[in-house]
Short mmCIF file of C-alpha atoms in Angstrom, two decimals:
data_model
loop_
_atom_site.label_atom_id
_atom_site.label_comp_id
_atom_site.label_asym_id
_atom_site.label_seq_id
_atom_site.Cartn_x
_atom_site.Cartn_y
_atom_site.Cartn_z
CA MET A 295 -8.97 -9.92 -1.57
CA HIS A 296 -9.85 -7.49 -4.35
CA VAL A 297 -7.60 -4.80 -5.87
CA THR A 298 -8.59 -1.98 -8.20
CA THR A 299 -6.29 0.60 -9.74
CA GLU A 300 -7.16 4.26 -10.21
CA THR A 301 -5.16 7.15 -11.63
CA GLN A 302 -5.47 10.53 -9.96
CA GLY A 303 -3.22 13.13 -11.54
CA ALA A 304 0.42 12.01 -11.22
CA ALA A 305 -0.56 9.36 -8.67
CA VAL A 306 -1.68 5.79 -9.02
CA VAL A 307 -4.00 4.52 -6.28
CA LEU A 308 -4.38 0.82 -5.46
CA VAL A 309 -7.63 0.26 -3.57
CA VAL A 310 -7.47 -3.03 -1.68
CA SER A 311 -10.26 -4.82 0.16
CA GLY A 312 -10.59 -8.11 2.02
CA ASP A 313 -7.80 -10.07 3.69
CA ILE A 314 -4.12 -9.91 2.79
CA ASP A 315 -2.71 -13.18 4.05
CA MET A 316 -0.29 -15.84 2.82
CA VAL A 317 -2.82 -17.00 0.21
CA THR A 318 -3.64 -13.57 -1.23
CA ALA A 319 -0.30 -11.78 -0.71
CA PRO A 320 1.21 -12.98 -4.01
CA GLU A 321 -1.71 -11.37 -5.89
CA PHE A 322 -1.28 -8.21 -3.77
CA GLU A 323 2.44 -8.08 -4.55
CA LYS A 324 1.76 -8.64 -8.25
CA ALA A 325 -0.67 -5.67 -8.25
CA LEU A 326 1.87 -3.49 -6.42
CA LEU A 327 4.65 -4.30 -8.87
CA ALA A 328 2.35 -3.81 -11.87
CA ALA A 329 1.43 -0.35 -10.56
CA LEU A 330 5.12 0.50 -10.20
CA ARG A 331 6.02 -0.69 -13.70
CA ASP A 332 5.29 2.72 -15.27
CA ARG A 333 7.12 4.55 -12.46
CA PRO A 334 4.32 6.86 -11.27
CA GLU A 335 5.37 9.86 -9.23
CA VAL A 336 3.29 8.59 -6.29
CA LEU A 337 1.76 5.20 -5.50
CA VAL A 338 -0.94 5.28 -2.83
CA VAL A 339 -1.94 1.91 -1.41
CA ASP A 340 -5.37 2.34 0.16
CA LEU A 341 -5.90 -0.36 2.79
CA SER A 342 -9.05 1.23 4.25
CA ALA A 343 -11.22 -1.77 3.35
CA VAL A 344 -8.66 -4.42 4.37
CA GLU A 345 -9.93 -6.61 7.20
CA PHE A 346 -6.68 -8.51 7.87
CA LEU A 347 -3.05 -7.63 7.10
CA GLY A 348 -0.69 -10.52 7.73
CA SER A 349 3.08 -10.77 7.58
CA ALA A 350 2.98 -11.86 3.93
CA GLY A 351 1.19 -8.61 3.10
CA LEU A 352 3.82 -6.64 5.01
CA THR A 353 6.51 -8.43 3.02
CA ALA A 354 4.76 -7.44 -0.22
CA LEU A 355 4.82 -3.80 0.90
CA VAL A 356 8.55 -4.07 1.67
CA THR A 357 9.14 -5.49 -1.81
CA ALA A 358 7.15 -2.62 -3.33
CA ARG A 359 9.11 -0.07 -1.31
CA GLN A 360 12.37 -1.53 -2.58
CA GLU A 361 11.09 -1.61 -6.16
CA ALA A 362 9.87 1.99 -5.94
CA GLY A 363 13.36 3.16 -5.02
CA SER A 364 13.79 6.89 -5.43
CA ASP A 365 11.59 7.04 -8.55
CA THR A 366 8.20 6.62 -6.87
CA THR A 367 6.96 7.84 -3.50
CA LEU A 368 5.03 5.03 -1.80
CA ARG A 369 2.26 6.00 0.64
CA VAL A 370 -0.17 3.80 2.56
CA VAL A 371 -3.67 4.66 3.76
CA ALA A 372 -4.17 2.71 6.97
CA GLU A 373 -6.90 4.23 9.10
CA SER A 374 -7.78 1.28 11.33
CA SER A 375 -5.74 -0.63 13.87
CA THR A 376 -6.19 -3.71 11.66
CA THR A 377 -3.83 -2.20 9.09
CA ALA A 378 -1.93 0.56 10.87
CA ARG A 379 -0.90 -1.50 13.91
CA PRO A 380 1.08 -4.19 12.03
CA LEU A 381 2.90 -1.47 10.07
CA GLN A 382 3.73 0.40 13.28
CA LEU A 383 4.78 -2.70 15.25
CA THR A 384 7.22 -3.75 12.54
CA GLY A 385 8.58 -0.24 12.04
CA LEU A 386 7.44 -0.12 8.42
CA ASP A 387 5.70 3.16 9.16
CA GLN A 388 9.23 4.63 9.39
CA GLU A 389 9.93 3.54 5.79
CA ILE A 390 6.48 3.96 4.25
CA PRO A 391 4.45 6.98 5.36
CA LEU A 392 0.99 6.20 6.74
CA TYR A 393 -2.06 8.38 6.19
CA ARG A 394 -5.53 8.21 7.69
CA THR A 395 -7.33 9.08 4.44
CA ARG A 396 -6.72 8.76 0.72
CA GLU A 397 -7.16 12.52 0.37
CA GLU A 398 -4.32 13.16 2.86
CA ALA A 399 -2.08 10.70 1.02
CA LEU A 400 -2.75 12.36 -2.32
CA THR A 401 -2.22 15.95 -1.12
CA SER A 402 0.92 15.49 0.96
#
C-alpha cells in the first residue's frame, strides 16, 4: 500500500494505492489521522487505485469518520466494486459519502 497527500484548496486528498488489509491498515489509519490533525474543511480519500479493501481498512475509515466529527467533511472516491461494494455492504456509504471521481468529491 502507498499513500500520498495532496492539498487542493480547502481540501486535503489522500491518494491510496495497493491493498488495504490487516497488515497495511494501521499505516492507512495513521495517514488518515495525520491528514485530520490540521482539521481541513474536507478530507477526500481517493481509493481509485486500491486493489483490495478489507475489514481492517473499513475500520480505519470508521475511526477517521469519528475523528473528523463535525469539523471535517470526509468523502471517499470508490469507483470500482473492489472498494465501493464493501462500503455499501457494511452501510458505511450512509455515513461517508461515496463519489465515482476525485473531481466529483472535490466539487460537491
